Each structure stands twice: as C-alpha cells, then as structure tokens.
Backbone as numpy.savetxt, mean C-alpha at the origin, in Angstrom:
# Nx Ny Nz CAx CAy CAz Cx Cy Cz
-27.22 0.10 19.70 -26.15 0.72 18.49 -26.27 1.51 18.04
-26.14 2.89 17.87 -27.13 3.75 16.95 -26.29 3.61 15.65
-26.95 3.72 14.48 -26.05 3.76 13.06 -24.77 4.25 12.53
-24.59 5.11 12.98 -22.74 5.72 13.16 -21.97 4.70 13.68
-22.70 3.60 14.89 -21.63 3.01 15.41 -21.78 2.01 14.52
-23.32 1.64 14.01 -23.52 0.25 13.37 -22.26 0.02 11.82
-21.83 1.80 11.33 -21.27 2.15 9.36 -19.78 1.75 10.49
-19.68 2.21 11.57 -18.59 2.23 12.15 -17.20 1.06 12.04
-19.01 0.38 12.79 -18.16 -1.02 12.99 -18.18 -2.05 11.64
-18.89 -2.07 11.15 -18.85 -2.60 9.68 -17.58 -1.90 8.45
-17.03 -0.91 8.80 -15.69 -0.51 8.51 -14.69 -1.28 8.71
-15.14 -1.32 10.08 -13.79 -2.24 10.70 -13.34 -3.45 10.23
-14.55 -4.03 10.42 -15.03 -5.51 9.51 -14.04 -5.62 7.83
-14.89 -4.51 7.31 -13.88 -4.62 6.07 -12.75 -4.72 6.12
-12.31 -3.42 6.58 -10.68 -3.53 6.62 -9.71 -4.23 7.40
-10.34 -5.03 8.21 -9.71 -6.16 8.88 -10.19 -7.37 7.45
-11.01 -7.57 6.86 -11.25 -8.53 5.52 -10.39 -7.91 4.02
-10.25 -6.95 4.20 -9.55 -6.29 2.95 -7.65 -6.93 3.44
-7.57 -6.32 4.10 -5.83 -6.84 4.92 -5.98 -8.95 4.92
-6.86 -8.89 5.35 -6.30 -10.85 5.26 -6.23 -11.24 4.09
-7.35 -10.86 3.23 -7.28 -11.17 1.96 -6.33 -10.97 1.18
-5.85 -9.55 1.19 -4.46 -9.22 0.96 -3.19 -9.94 0.90
-3.18 -10.06 2.62 -1.99 -11.40 2.92 -2.34 -12.89 2.28
-3.49 -13.39 2.24 -3.71 -14.55 1.71 -2.60 -14.45 0.27
-3.60 -12.95 -0.37 -2.86 -13.13 -2.02 -1.84 -12.76 -2.19
-0.81 -12.49 -1.20 0.86 -12.21 -1.48 1.84 -12.80 -0.50
1.10 -13.75 0.39 2.15 -14.85 1.29 3.09 -15.23 0.31
2.57 -16.09 -0.98 3.28 -16.84 -1.80 4.53 -15.78 -2.41
4.44 -14.41 -2.12 5.72 -13.39 -2.62 6.61 -13.20 -1.41
5.93 -13.68 -0.23 7.09 -13.51 0.88 6.85 -12.25 1.15
5.47 -11.53 1.40 5.62 -10.32 1.53 4.42 -10.18 2.74
4.82 -8.74 3.20 3.92 -8.07 4.02 3.08 -7.37 3.51
1.70 -6.96 3.74 0.83 -6.01 2.82 1.42 -4.53 2.72
2.43 -4.34 4.15 3.30 -2.69 4.35 4.48 -3.11 2.94
5.04 -4.38 3.44 5.83 -4.76 2.27 5.31 -3.97 0.69
4.18 -4.44 0.62 3.78 -4.92 -0.60 3.03 -3.12 -1.36
2.77 -2.71 -0.17 2.15 -1.73 -0.61 4.00 -0.70 -0.60
4.71 -0.18 -0.10 6.62 0.26 -0.22 6.52 -0.32 -1.70
6.82 -1.46 -2.18 6.83 -2.31 -3.43 5.91 -1.07 -4.52
4.50 -1.02 -4.35 4.14 -0.87 -5.30 3.81 1.36 -5.09
4.63 1.62 -3.91 5.07 3.13 -3.82 5.99 3.17 -4.92
7.42 2.48 -4.70 8.34 2.41 -5.40 8.67 2.31 -6.29
7.59 1.58 -7.13 7.29 0.91 -8.46 6.77 2.53 -9.12
5.82 2.68 -9.03 4.85 4.06 -8.93 5.54 5.83 -9.18
6.64 5.51 -7.83 7.20 6.84 -7.88 8.56 6.39 -8.18
9.41 6.62 -9.25 10.74 5.93 -8.98 11.41 6.58 -8.35
12.73 6.31 -8.05 14.14 6.97 -7.58 13.66 8.01 -6.25
12.59 7.61 -5.77 12.48 8.33 -4.34 12.86 8.29 -3.36
13.08 8.69 -2.12 13.58 8.60 -0.73 12.72 8.33 -0.18
13.36 7.42 1.13 12.93 6.96 1.85 11.93 7.99 3.03
12.31 9.18 2.96 11.85 10.60 3.50 10.18 10.57 2.66
10.70 10.93 1.51 9.63 10.99 0.36 8.83 9.52 0.52
9.14 8.21 0.92 7.70 7.60 1.12 7.56 7.53 1.87
7.97 8.13 3.39 7.15 8.24 4.75 5.95 9.29 4.94
6.66 10.48 3.92 5.42 11.24 3.77 4.19 10.84 3.50
4.53 9.95 1.80 3.16 9.83 1.36 2.65 8.81 2.25
3.44 8.09 3.20 2.40 6.83 3.28 2.26 7.37 5.00
2.32 8.83 5.74 1.81 8.80 7.07 2.79 8.63 8.18
3.95 8.41 8.01 3.87 7.41 8.82 5.87 7.73 9.25
6.16 7.31 10.51 7.26 7.50 11.21 8.52 7.34 9.99
9.82 8.28 10.35 10.71 8.35 9.57 11.64 6.91 9.64
11.55 6.49 11.06 11.90 5.15 11.58 11.34 4.11 11.21
10.13 3.88 10.47 9.08 3.00 10.33 9.27 2.62 8.80
9.39 4.03 8.31 9.52 3.47 6.70 11.11 3.20 6.78
12.26 3.72 7.64 13.63 2.87 7.14 13.51 1.15 6.62
12.81 0.76 8.40 13.02 -0.38 8.17 11.89 -1.35 7.13
10.64 -0.71 7.19 10.59 -1.08 5.75 10.99 -1.56 4.26
11.50 -0.48 4.50 12.93 -0.25 3.17 14.32 -1.79 3.65
14.71 -1.56 4.59 15.28 -1.90 4.65 15.59 -3.60 4.46
14.28 -4.12 4.73 13.61 -5.52 4.98 13.21 -5.47 3.57
12.87 -4.85 2.06 12.80 -5.01 1.12 14.11 -4.80 0.58
15.29 -4.17 0.97 16.71 -4.22 0.63 17.04 -5.62 1.06
16.96 -5.86 2.12 17.40 -7.57 2.50 16.87 -8.63 1.76
16.11 -8.37 1.24 15.13 -9.04 0.44 15.32 -8.65 -0.91
16.04 -8.59 -1.21 16.53 -8.11 -2.56 15.50 -7.40 -3.59
15.30 -6.79 -3.14 13.46 -6.50 -3.59 13.90 -4.99 -4.76
15.09 -4.10 -3.24 15.07 -2.95 -3.65 16.56 -2.55 -4.01
16.99 -1.38 -3.88 18.59 -1.39 -3.40 18.27 0.49 -3.68
19.60 0.43 -2.90 20.09 2.56 -2.14 20.59 2.63 -3.03
20.54 3.34 -3.97 21.72 4.68 -4.68 21.81 5.35 -4.19
23.43 6.43 -4.56 23.19 7.70 -3.65 22.27 8.58 -4.20
21.67 10.09 -3.93 20.99 10.78 -4.40 21.94 11.86 -5.24
22.01 11.89 -6.49 22.76 13.00 -6.78 22.92 14.17 -6.88
21.19 14.37 -6.38 20.59 15.99 -6.01 20.65 16.53 -4.60
21.31 15.06 -3.45 21.56 15.53 -2.35 22.10 14.29 -1.57
22.97 14.63 -1.31 24.00 13.51 -0.48 24.06 12.76 0.29
23.56 13.49 0.88 22.41 13.26 2.65 21.91 11.74 2.43
20.63 11.67 1.51 20.26 10.77 0.75 20.26 9.79 0.19
19.30 8.81 0.10 19.93 8.14 -1.02 18.41 7.76 -1.39
18.27 6.74 -3.17 17.61 6.50 -3.53 17.13 5.21 -3.01
15.51 5.26 -3.31 15.35 3.85 -3.50 15.13 3.04 -4.84
15.65 2.34 -5.68 15.47 1.76 -6.36 14.89 0.27 -6.32
13.95 -0.04 -7.65 13.66 -1.76 -7.91 14.50 -2.06 -8.63
14.70 -3.37 -7.98 15.95 -4.40 -8.78 15.10 -5.48 -9.87
15.55 -6.55 -10.92 15.57 -7.36 -11.08 13.96 -7.78 -10.60
14.48 -8.51 -9.44 13.23 -9.21 -8.85 12.28 -8.21 -8.09
12.26 -7.13 -7.93 11.36 -5.94 -7.27 10.81 -5.75 -8.44
10.93 -5.28 -9.41 10.54 -5.52 -10.99 9.16 -6.67 -10.87
9.92 -7.97 -10.90 8.93 -9.36 -11.08 7.92 -9.60 -10.27
8.10 -8.85 -8.59 7.37 -8.92 -7.88 6.50 -7.79 -7.86
6.82 -7.09 -7.84 5.44 -6.30 -8.27 4.59 -6.41 -9.10
4.65 -7.35 -10.56 4.54 -8.01 -11.19 3.04 -8.56 -10.61
3.49 -9.62 -9.80 2.97 -10.45 -9.36 1.85 -9.79 -8.25
2.38 -8.17 -7.81 1.54 -8.24 -6.59 0.74 -7.06 -7.51
0.79 -6.86 -8.34 -0.44 -6.36 -8.95 -1.43 -6.90 -9.25
-0.91 -8.42 -10.09 -1.97 -9.67 -10.32 -2.88 -9.68 -9.22
-2.12 -10.04 -8.01 -3.07 -10.39 -6.88 -3.78 -8.68 -6.21
-3.62 -7.47 -6.19 -4.28 -6.60 -6.06 -5.65 -6.84 -6.78
-5.69 -6.91 -8.57 -6.80 -6.85 -8.64 -7.74 -8.08 -8.46
-7.38 -9.04 -7.95 -8.15 -10.33 -7.77 -8.93 -9.93 -6.01
-7.75 -9.49 -5.04 -8.48 -8.86 -4.15 -10.03 -7.76 -4.11
-9.72 -6.60 -5.78 -10.49 -6.19 -5.94 -11.93 -6.66 -6.70
-11.77 -7.92 -7.03 -12.18 -8.19 -8.14 -12.98 -8.98 -6.97
-13.00 -9.39 -5.82 -13.62 -10.06 -4.79 -14.86 -9.22 -3.89
-13.84 -8.20 -4.16 -14.60 -6.92 -3.02 -15.44 -6.48 -3.69
-16.00 -6.48 -4.54 -16.49 -5.44 -5.79 -17.43 -7.22 -6.89
-17.79 -7.77 -6.37 -18.42 -8.35 -7.09 -19.66 -8.52 -7.17
-20.38 -8.34 -8.21 -22.08 -7.71 -7.35 -22.04 -6.45 -7.78
-21.25 -5.63 -7.68 -21.26 -4.54 -7.60 -21.32 -3.48 -8.92
-22.63 -2.84 -9.51 -22.52 -2.03 -10.29 -21.29 -1.26 -10.59
-20.98 -1.26 -12.26 -20.44 0.24 -12.11 -20.52 1.66 -11.27
-21.96 1.66 -11.09 -22.42 2.89 -10.74 -22.42 2.86 -8.89
-22.66 1.79 -8.79 -22.38 1.20 -7.21 -20.38 1.39 -7.10
-19.77 1.32 -7.40 -18.26 0.90 -7.39 -18.09 2.63 -7.19
-18.69 3.67 -8.58 -18.59 4.91 -8.28 -18.48 5.87 -6.72
-20.18 5.18 -6.58 -21.64 5.85 -5.35 -19.72 4.87 -4.09
-19.16 4.19 -3.80 -18.29 3.66 -2.49 -17.39 4.28 -3.12
-16.76 4.46 -4.20 -15.44 5.20 -3.81 -15.48 7.11 -3.40
-16.72 7.37 -3.95 -16.89 8.67 -3.53 -17.15 8.80 -2.09
-17.81 8.02 -1.78 -18.21 7.88 -0.19 -16.78 7.10 0.80
-16.50 6.19 0.17 -15.01 6.23 1.04 -13.41 7.60 1.10
-13.84 8.29 -0.22 -13.05 9.20 -0.04 -13.54 10.35 0.58
-14.40 10.86 0.83 -15.22 11.42 1.33 -14.86 10.97 3.07
-14.88 10.38 3.55 -14.77 10.10 4.61 -13.07 9.43 5.46
-12.08 9.48 4.17 -11.17 9.75 4.37 -10.49 11.52 4.63
-11.19 11.69 3.85 -10.77 13.22 3.62 -11.39 13.52 5.40
-12.18 13.23 5.90 -13.17 13.54 6.84 -11.76 13.57 7.93
-11.88 11.90 8.01 -10.68 11.98 8.84 -8.95 12.61 8.83
-8.77 12.95 7.47 -7.27 13.67 7.61 -7.73 15.00 8.71
-8.46 15.41 8.80 -8.87 16.59 9.28 -8.44 16.75 10.36
-8.80 15.26 10.81 -8.50 15.51 12.43 -6.85 15.56 13.24
C-alpha cells in the first residue's frame, strides 16, 4: 500500500468515526446526521427553499425534499408560501426546531472537542488548510 492509499484509508476511517460520533451525540435528539445538517442549514440560512438547500448540499431535489418532509413530520420546520415565488415554499424553523438546534450545536462542539483533543491551535489551522485543499481538489472532478 503506497502513502496515498494509506492517507485515503485514514481519511475514510476518520469520516466514518466522525459520522458515528455525531450519530451518538445526536441520537437523543431523534435526528440523523443528515437531518441535523439540514436543521443547521435552515437555522443559519433563514427562509430558504428546498431548492436552495439542495444546491448547498449538492444533493438531488428529491433527496432534499424527503429530508425536509421528515423535519416537517417531526415538527422541527414548517413550510410557508414564498412571497417572491408562488411556486415554492420557504422552510422555517418552529420553536421546537430552535430548541433542537441549540442542543445540536452543543453536541457539535462536543464532537469537535473530541476530534481535536491534543491538537495545538496551529495544528488545527494546518489541518483545516489541508482538508480545504483536499475538498477543493475533489470538487473539481
């Protein structure tokens, strides 16, 4: 196994562990990581449409619609008419959605603290720089 393969394998293991850790931290919220990501998006980008969420996540419209419908079913978001475009609806957090977001945010910090335990601030910056570069490389493909 060459060095590129070892790095790729380590990154895949890291991604799996992060996802497992995130799932563990948010299981008491009765959300999946995908739903948690959607909640975070709609909190940070108020009054967006499903299409805007789809574009941001780089997923299909159908997948985005299913995710949002689950959040509607859970009472975390509601859909309201878009005053600028009658063909679409805006996704708006409910009071329960805001409460869940606060909990989700705390869990996110917990995962981050565990991930970067023992890292110096400089090592964290270096890691971020390298991860951003790797993501940019893959976005070009």
